[in-house]
CSV table of C-alpha atoms in Angstrom, one decimal:
chain,number,residue,atom,x,y,z
A,3,MET,CA,192.2,35.5,45.3
A,4,TYR,CA,194.0,37.1,48.7
A,5,ALA,CA,193.4,36.1,52.8
A,6,VAL,CA,194.8,38.5,55.4
A,7,THR,CA,194.6,37.8,58.7
A,8,VAL,CA,194.9,39.9,61.7
A,9,MET,CA,195.5,39.0,64.9
A,10,PHE,CA,194.8,41.8,67.2
A,11,ASP,CA,196.3,41.8,71.3
A,12,LEU,CA,194.2,44.3,73.0
A,13,ASN,CA,195.0,46.4,76.0
A,14,PRO,CA,194.1,44.5,79.6
A,15,GLY,CA,189.5,45.9,79.8
A,16,GLN,CA,189.0,46.9,76.5
A,17,VAL,CA,187.3,43.9,74.8
A,18,GLN,CA,183.6,45.2,75.2
A,19,ALA,CA,185.1,48.2,73.7
A,20,PHE,CA,186.6,46.6,70.4
A,21,LEU,CA,184.5,43.4,69.3
A,22,PRO,CA,181.2,46.3,68.7
A,23,LEU,CA,183.4,48.3,66.6
A,24,MET,CA,185.1,45.2,65.3
A,25,LEU,CA,181.8,43.4,64.3
A,26,GLU,CA,180.7,46.3,62.7
A,27,ASN,CA,183.8,47.1,60.6
A,28,ALA,CA,183.6,42.9,59.6
A,29,ARG,CA,179.7,43.7,59.3
A,30,THR,CA,180.0,46.7,56.9
A,31,SER,CA,183.0,45.1,54.5
A,32,ARG,CA,180.9,41.9,53.8
A,33,GLU,CA,177.1,44.3,53.1
A,34,ALA,CA,179.4,47.5,51.4
A,35,GLU,CA,182.5,45.6,49.6
A,36,GLU,CA,181.6,43.9,46.1
A,37,GLY,CA,186.0,42.9,46.0
A,38,CYS,CA,185.1,40.8,50.9
A,39,LEU,CA,183.6,37.4,50.1
A,40,GLN,CA,185.1,36.5,53.7
A,41,PHE,CA,185.4,38.5,57.0
A,42,ASP,CA,185.3,36.5,60.6
A,43,VAL,CA,186.5,37.8,63.5
A,44,LEU,CA,187.8,34.7,66.2
A,45,PRO,CA,188.0,36.2,70.1
A,46,ALA,CA,190.0,35.3,72.6
A,47,GLY,CA,189.9,36.1,75.6
A,48,ASP,CA,192.2,40.3,75.3
A,49,SER,CA,193.3,38.8,71.8
A,50,ILE,CA,191.0,38.7,68.2
A,51,PHE,CA,191.6,36.5,65.3
A,52,LEU,CA,190.9,37.9,62.1
A,53,TYR,CA,190.4,36.5,58.6
A,54,GLU,CA,189.6,37.7,55.6
A,55,ILE,CA,188.8,36.9,51.9
A,56,TYR,CA,189.7,39.4,49.5
A,57,THR,CA,188.8,39.0,45.4
A,58,ASP,CA,192.6,40.2,44.8
A,59,ARG,CA,195.1,43.1,46.2
A,60,ALA,CA,193.6,45.8,45.2
A,61,ALA,CA,190.0,45.3,46.5
A,62,PHE,CA,191.8,44.7,49.8
A,63,ASP,CA,193.3,48.1,48.6
A,64,VAL,CA,189.6,49.5,49.1
A,65,HIS,CA,188.7,48.3,51.7
A,66,LEU,CA,191.7,50.5,53.6
A,67,ALA,CA,190.3,52.5,51.9
A,68,SER,CA,187.3,52.8,53.0
A,69,THR,CA,185.6,55.8,55.7
A,70,HIS,CA,184.3,53.0,57.8
A,71,PHE,CA,187.8,51.6,58.3
A,72,GLN,CA,188.7,54.5,58.6
A,73,ARG,CA,186.5,55.4,60.9
A,74,PHE,CA,187.2,51.5,62.7
A,75,SER,CA,191.4,53.1,63.1
A,76,ALA,CA,190.6,56.1,64.6
A,77,GLN,CA,188.2,54.9,67.2
A,78,THR,CA,190.2,51.2,68.6
A,79,GLU,CA,194.1,52.4,67.9
A,80,SER,CA,194.3,53.3,71.4
A,81,MET,CA,192.8,50.0,73.1
A,82,ILE,CA,195.4,47.5,70.7
A,83,ALA,CA,198.8,46.5,72.6
A,84,SER,CA,199.8,44.8,69.4
A,85,LYS,CA,199.2,44.0,65.8
A,86,GLN,CA,200.2,41.8,63.3
A,87,ILE,CA,199.2,41.2,60.0
A,88,THR,CA,200.0,38.3,57.3
A,89,THR,CA,198.8,38.6,53.7
A,90,PHE,CA,198.5,35.9,51.3
A,91,ASP,CA,198.8,36.5,47.5
A,92,GLU,CA,197.3,33.0,46.5
A,93,VAL,CA,194.4,30.7,48.5
A,94,LEU,CA,193.9,27.5,47.8
A,95,ARG,CA,190.5,25.7,46.8
């Protein structure tokens, strides 16, 4: 399995606009992407933390290339002050 964490720090006042778009992206990823096993969205003030699990790196690459992700990225780019992405090649259970 392949894990991805993302920490978004949003520009002030953007949470209300960003969160519905993020939740739609997560829902579509879980429902439409066979390799997406988990996609959790955790809000905290002006920050949003994501925890995503994919079957492998190739499944994550499919996610990044998807139409719904590309649309989400374009819609939210101006809302994001900073973004930190961390990937993990192995998930132990």
